[in-house]
Structures are given as structure tokens and as C-alpha cells.
XYZ file of C-alpha atoms in Angstrom:
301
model
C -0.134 21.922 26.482
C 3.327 20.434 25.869
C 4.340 17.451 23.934
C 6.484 16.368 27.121
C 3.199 15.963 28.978
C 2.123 13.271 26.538
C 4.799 11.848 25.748
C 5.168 11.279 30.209
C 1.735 9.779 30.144
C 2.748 7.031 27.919
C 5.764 6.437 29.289
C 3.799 6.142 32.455
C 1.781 3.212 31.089
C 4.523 1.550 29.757
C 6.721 1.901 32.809
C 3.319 0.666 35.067
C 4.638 2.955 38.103
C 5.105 6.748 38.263
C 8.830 5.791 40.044
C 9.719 4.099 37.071
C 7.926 5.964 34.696
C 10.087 9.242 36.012
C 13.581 7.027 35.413
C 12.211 6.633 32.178
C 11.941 10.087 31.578
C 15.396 11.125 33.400
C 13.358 13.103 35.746
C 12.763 13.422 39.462
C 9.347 11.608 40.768
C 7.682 14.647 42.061
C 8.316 16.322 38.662
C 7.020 13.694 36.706
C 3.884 13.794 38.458
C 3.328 17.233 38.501
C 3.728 17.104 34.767
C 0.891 14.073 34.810
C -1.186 16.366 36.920
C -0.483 19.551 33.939
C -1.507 17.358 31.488
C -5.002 15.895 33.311
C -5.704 19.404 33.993
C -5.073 20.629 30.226
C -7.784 17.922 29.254
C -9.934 19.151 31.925
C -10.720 15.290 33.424
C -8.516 12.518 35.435
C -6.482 9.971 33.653
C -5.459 7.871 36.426
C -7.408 6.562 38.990
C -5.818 7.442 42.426
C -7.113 5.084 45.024
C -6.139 2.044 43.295
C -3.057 0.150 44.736
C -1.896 -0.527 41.439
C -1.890 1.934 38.549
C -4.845 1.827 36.829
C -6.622 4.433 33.691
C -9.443 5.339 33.876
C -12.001 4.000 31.219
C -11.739 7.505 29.203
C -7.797 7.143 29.235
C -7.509 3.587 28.292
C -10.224 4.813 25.037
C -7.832 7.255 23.855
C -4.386 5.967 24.605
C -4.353 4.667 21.043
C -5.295 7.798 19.868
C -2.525 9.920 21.797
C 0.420 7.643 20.374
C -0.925 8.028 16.874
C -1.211 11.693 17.374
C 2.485 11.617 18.721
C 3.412 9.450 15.500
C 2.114 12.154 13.467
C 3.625 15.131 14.819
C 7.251 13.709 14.991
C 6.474 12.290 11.051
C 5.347 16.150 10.298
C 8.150 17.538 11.690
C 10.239 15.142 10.008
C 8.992 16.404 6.434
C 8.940 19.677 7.124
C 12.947 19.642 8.209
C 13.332 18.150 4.987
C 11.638 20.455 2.609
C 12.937 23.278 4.229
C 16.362 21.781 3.724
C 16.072 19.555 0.399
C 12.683 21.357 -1.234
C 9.308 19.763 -1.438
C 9.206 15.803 -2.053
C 6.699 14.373 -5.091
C 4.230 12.121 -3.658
C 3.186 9.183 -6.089
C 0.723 7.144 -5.433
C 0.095 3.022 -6.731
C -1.821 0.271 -6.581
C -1.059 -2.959 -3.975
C 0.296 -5.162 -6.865
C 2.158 -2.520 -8.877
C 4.072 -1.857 -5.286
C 4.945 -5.587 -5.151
C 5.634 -5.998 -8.983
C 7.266 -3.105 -10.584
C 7.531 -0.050 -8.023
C 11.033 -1.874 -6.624
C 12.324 -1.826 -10.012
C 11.172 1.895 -10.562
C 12.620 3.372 -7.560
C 15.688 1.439 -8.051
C 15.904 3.448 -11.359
C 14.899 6.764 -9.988
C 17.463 6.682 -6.965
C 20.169 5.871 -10.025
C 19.301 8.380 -12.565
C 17.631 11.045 -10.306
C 19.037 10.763 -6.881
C 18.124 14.401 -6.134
C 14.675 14.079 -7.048
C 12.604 13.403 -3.317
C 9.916 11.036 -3.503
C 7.434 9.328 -1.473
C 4.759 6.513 -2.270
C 1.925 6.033 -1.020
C 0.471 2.850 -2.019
C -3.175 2.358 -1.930
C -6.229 0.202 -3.511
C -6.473 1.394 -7.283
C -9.672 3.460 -7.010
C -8.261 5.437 -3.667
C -5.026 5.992 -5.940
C -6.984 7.576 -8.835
C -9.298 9.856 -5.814
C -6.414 10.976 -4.551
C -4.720 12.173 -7.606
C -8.097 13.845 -9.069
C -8.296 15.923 -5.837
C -4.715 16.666 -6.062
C -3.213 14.716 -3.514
C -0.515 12.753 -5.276
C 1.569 14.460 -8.263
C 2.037 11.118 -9.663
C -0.202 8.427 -10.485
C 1.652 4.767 -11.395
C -1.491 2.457 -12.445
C -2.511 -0.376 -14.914
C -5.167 0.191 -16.840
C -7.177 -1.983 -19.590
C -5.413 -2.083 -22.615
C -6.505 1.152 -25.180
C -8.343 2.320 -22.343
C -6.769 5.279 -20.718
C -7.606 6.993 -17.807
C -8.190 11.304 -17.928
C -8.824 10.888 -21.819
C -11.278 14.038 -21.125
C -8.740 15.590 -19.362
C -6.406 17.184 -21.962
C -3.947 19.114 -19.336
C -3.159 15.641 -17.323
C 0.167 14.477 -18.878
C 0.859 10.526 -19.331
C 4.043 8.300 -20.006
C 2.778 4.846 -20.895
C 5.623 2.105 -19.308
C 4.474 -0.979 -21.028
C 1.865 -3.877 -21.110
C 1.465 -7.111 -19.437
C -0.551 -10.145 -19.392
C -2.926 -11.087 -17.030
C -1.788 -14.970 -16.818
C -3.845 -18.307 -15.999
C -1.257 -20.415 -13.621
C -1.453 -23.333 -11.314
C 0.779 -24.950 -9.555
C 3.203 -27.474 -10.617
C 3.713 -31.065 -10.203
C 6.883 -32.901 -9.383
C 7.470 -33.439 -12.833
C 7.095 -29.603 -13.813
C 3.543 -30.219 -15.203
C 0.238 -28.154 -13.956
C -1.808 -29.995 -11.067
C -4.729 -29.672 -13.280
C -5.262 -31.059 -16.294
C -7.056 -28.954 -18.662
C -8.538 -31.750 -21.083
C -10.128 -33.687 -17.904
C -13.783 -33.629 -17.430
C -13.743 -32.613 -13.679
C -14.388 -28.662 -13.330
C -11.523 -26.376 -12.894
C -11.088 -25.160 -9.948
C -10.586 -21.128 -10.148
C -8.985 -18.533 -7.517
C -11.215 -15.555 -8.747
C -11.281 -11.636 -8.323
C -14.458 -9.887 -6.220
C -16.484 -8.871 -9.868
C -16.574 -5.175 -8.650
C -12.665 -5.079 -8.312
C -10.173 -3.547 -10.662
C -8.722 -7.269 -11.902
C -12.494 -8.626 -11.606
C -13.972 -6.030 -14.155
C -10.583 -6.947 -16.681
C -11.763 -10.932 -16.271
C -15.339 -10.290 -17.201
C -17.335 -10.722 -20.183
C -16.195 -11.415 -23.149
C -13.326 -13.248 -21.890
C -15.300 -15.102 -18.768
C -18.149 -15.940 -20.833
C -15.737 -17.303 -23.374
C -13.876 -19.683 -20.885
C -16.906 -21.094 -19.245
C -18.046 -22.232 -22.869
C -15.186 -24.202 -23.064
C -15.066 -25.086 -18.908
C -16.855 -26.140 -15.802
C -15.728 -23.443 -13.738
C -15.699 -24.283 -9.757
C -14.794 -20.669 -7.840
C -12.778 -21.795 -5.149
C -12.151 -18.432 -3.870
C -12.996 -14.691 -4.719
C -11.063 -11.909 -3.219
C -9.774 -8.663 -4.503
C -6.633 -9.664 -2.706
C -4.055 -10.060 -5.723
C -1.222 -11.183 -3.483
C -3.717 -13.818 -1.226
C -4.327 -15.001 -5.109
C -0.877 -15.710 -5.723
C -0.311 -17.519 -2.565
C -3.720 -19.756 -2.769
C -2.400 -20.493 -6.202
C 1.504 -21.747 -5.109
C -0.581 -23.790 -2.582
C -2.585 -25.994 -5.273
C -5.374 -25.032 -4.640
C -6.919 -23.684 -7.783
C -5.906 -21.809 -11.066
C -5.657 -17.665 -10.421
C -4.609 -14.895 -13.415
C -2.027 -12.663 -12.147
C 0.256 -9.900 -13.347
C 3.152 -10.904 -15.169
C 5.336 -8.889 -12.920
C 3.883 -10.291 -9.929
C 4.249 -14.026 -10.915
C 7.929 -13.438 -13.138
C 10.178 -15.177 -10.995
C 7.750 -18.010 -9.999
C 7.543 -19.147 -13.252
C 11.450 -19.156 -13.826
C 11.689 -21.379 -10.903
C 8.746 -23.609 -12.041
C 6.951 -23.164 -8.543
C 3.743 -21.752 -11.048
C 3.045 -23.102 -14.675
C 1.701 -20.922 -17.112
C -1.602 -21.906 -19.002
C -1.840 -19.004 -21.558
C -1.282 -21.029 -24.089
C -4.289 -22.642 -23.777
C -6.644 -20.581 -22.144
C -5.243 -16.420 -23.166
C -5.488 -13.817 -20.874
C -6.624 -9.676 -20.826
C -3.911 -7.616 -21.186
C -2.963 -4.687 -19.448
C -1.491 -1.538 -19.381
C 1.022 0.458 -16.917
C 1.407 3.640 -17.559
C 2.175 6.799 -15.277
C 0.492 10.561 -14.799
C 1.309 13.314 -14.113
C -1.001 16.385 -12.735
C -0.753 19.580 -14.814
C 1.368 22.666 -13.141
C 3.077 20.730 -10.717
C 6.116 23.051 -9.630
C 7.888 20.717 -7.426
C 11.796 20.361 -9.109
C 11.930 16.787 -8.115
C 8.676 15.961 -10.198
C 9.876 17.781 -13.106
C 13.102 15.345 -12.410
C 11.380 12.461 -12.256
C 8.762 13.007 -15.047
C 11.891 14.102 -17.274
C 13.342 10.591 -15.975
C 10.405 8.634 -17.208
C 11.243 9.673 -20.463
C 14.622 8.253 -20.775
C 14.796 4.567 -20.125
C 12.736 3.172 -17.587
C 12.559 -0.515 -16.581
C 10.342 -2.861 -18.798
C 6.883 -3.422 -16.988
């Protein structure tokens, strides 16, 4: 089987004739659809079906189609990285949480392209728990995640090396007012309305007991919304519509432009680590550069 063959059959869709599909390709007609025919043969069945006017897949093509240009994508991104190892050397791979990506990867790759731009990196960024599975079965070098604070992760693991890269707060905000002022007023009788985490996520588990328990002492808590979607949080907050506990990083610039008010003061927050590990007897150069790099100066969390 050749690539060309697939990569004819999709231009064949997209073109919607096998005349056009074949000017596509910068090939003659009858060569285009002998290549069509190589490739139905490979796969043992018919893609197109022949005694319709108009070009038309089969129902077994039009399944798979999806599947053949995601194969394609695959292949050409393999090929890609393996060009560049064999010319640069192996890449790290870090992985990181959703908000951490938003937050404070930017400024952390900013950083390492500055002070290590040999080092080869790539990110893949992931819900928290698939970040932590895929760097306990070895598929990430790095591992950039926040964790409660005095709680480390791999404590039992004594050959798994950590940098911690600061703390943050996990803040109460709302929305402001024209005036500057938070929509809701805290010493009202009505119930609060609150943008909440789903209890079994990362962010839900940091908001639970004691510090829950604690607040609806003082509250009426109405949940206007639970998700484990920290950016949907943010943006249901800007909106008004209820009082959400983000990241510190996440929310940093909103509250310099007064768009979200902070209500620590009155009602705390769980703080929160960032720290980043490292897997033990990782021989890639570019980890060693960047691990060497976290060391130096890295950007406040």
C-alpha cells in the first residue's frame, strides 16, 4: 500500500469528481483512477459506488474517511519528530493541567526558550489525573502540576525528583459593579449564589470540608453551576452570574483591570501549590537542560 493511494482518495472526495480530483493531484485521469482502483483492491472491498451518476462512497468508506485523514495526520506528525530527533536529539515531553496551560505554562516557556533555547520540548496538556497517569507509566519526563499545599505528590517515591515553583491562592471573585464594587453583597440576607467545582474534581476536593463546611456556617449557599471546567468558571463568573474560586494566575489580570473583585478578604481561600517533576534516569540532554533551568530563576507562579 502507498501513502499516495490515500492521500488520492481524499483528494477525490474533496475534489467530488475523479477529473478534478486527478488536477488536484497533478496527474493524468486514467492514472488517478487506477491508483483509486490499487487502493480498493489493497483493502480488499469497493470505496466508491460505480453506477451512481454522481460520486458517491459507499457506506463502509464514508465510516472510515475520518479515520484515514487522522491516520494521514499521524504519519506526516511522526515523520515530522522523527526528522527532528535525528537532527536536533530527542525532545522532553511535559505534561500539565488545563489551567496551569492557561495560567503559568506561557510564562514558563517564555523562560525556557530564553535561557535554554537548545533544550526541545513539547507539552502535552491534559486533565490533572491523565497528567499524573501518564508520567507514572513513563510517558511524560516532566510533570508541571498544583498540588494541595504540604501535600506532595510521589512522597513514597524517593527516586522522582521535584522543584517546587511557588504557591497560589485559590480566590472567591465576582464580578464588579459600575462603581468597582462586587455584584453581591456579602452582608445581605439573600443566598450567595456560587459557580462550584464537580466534588470529585481536582479544585472540588481542595474546596471541600473544612473550608466548605466552614463557609456554609456563615452562608446560604445557592450552586448556580458545578463543572470541573476551570476556564467555563471564570467566564460564568465575568458574566455575573455567581461567585467562583479560581487560580490566582488564571484571574491576575482581571483583577488589575477591575473586570473581577476579589472577596478573600472576607471569605479566605485553600492554597495551592505548583511545583514540577521530574522522572528518575531520564537521559534526554534537553531535560537535563531544562531541569538544570528550573533551578535558576523561574517565573513567580
Amino acid at each position: 500500500m502507498k501513502i499516495e493511494w490515500i492521500e488520492d482518495f481524499l483528494a477525490l472526495i474533496e475534489a467530488g469528481t475523479f477529473s478534478q480530483g486527478a488536477e488536484r493531484r497533478h496527474v493524468t485521469q486514467p492514472a488517478f483512477s487506477r491508483r483509486i482502483r490499487q487502493l480498493e483492491e489493497w483493502l480488499g472491498v469497493e470505496l466508491i459506488d460505480r453506477h451512481s451518476p454522481r460520486l458517491t462512497l459507499l457506506p463502509h468508506a464514508q465510516a472510515y474517511e475520518a479515520s484515514l485523514r487522522d491516520w494521514l495526520a499521524h504519519l506526516y506528525a511522526l515523520r515530522g519528530r522523527i526528522r527532528a530527533d535525528a537532527a536536533h536529539g530527542p525532545r522532553g515531553i511535559l505534561t500539565t493541567q488545563h489551567t496551569l496551560t492557561v495560567s503559568y505554562l506561557p510564562r514558563l516557556l517564555l523562560y525556557f526558550r530564553r535561557h535554554a533555547p537548545q533544550a526541545r520540548l513539547q507539552v502535552k496538556s491534559s486533565d490533572r489525573n491523565e497528567c499524573i497517569r501518564d508520567f507514572q507509566r513513563g510517558a511524560a519526563d516532566l510533570l508541571l502540576c498544583s498540588e494541595p499545599d504540604g501535600a506532595p505528590l510521589f512522597v513514597e517515591r524517593t527516586n522522582v525528583q521535584r522543584v517546587q515553583l511557588g504557591t497560589e491562592q485559590l480566590v472567591p471573585v465576582c464580578a464588579a459593579d459600575l462603581f468597582g464594587q462586587p455584584v453581591f453583597d456579602l452582608d445581605s440576607k439573600a443566598p450567595l449564589p456560587v459557580i462550584g467545582y464537580e466534588p470529585n474534581s481536582f479544585l472540588g476536593g481542595m474546596l471541600s470540608s473544612p473550608y466548605w463546611l466552614d463557609l456554609q456556617r456563615h452562608y446560604d449557599i445557592e450552586l448556580v453551576c458545578e463543572t470541573s471546567f476551570t476556564i467555563g468558571i471564570r467566564e460564568l463568573t465575568l458574566s455575573g452570574l455567581g461567585i467562583g474560586w479560581l487560580p490566582h494566575g488564571l484571574i491576575e489580570s482581571h483583577l488589575l483591570t477591575g473586570k473581577l473583585v476579589s472577596l478573600a478578604e472576607r471569605l479566605g481561600g485553600p492554597m495551592l501549590m505548583v511545583a514540577c517533576y521530574r522522572q528518575p534516569d531520564v537521559g534526554a540532554a534537553s531535560v537535563d537542560t531544562l531541569w538544570e533551568s528550573l533551578h535558576d530563576r523561574p517565573p513567580k507562579v
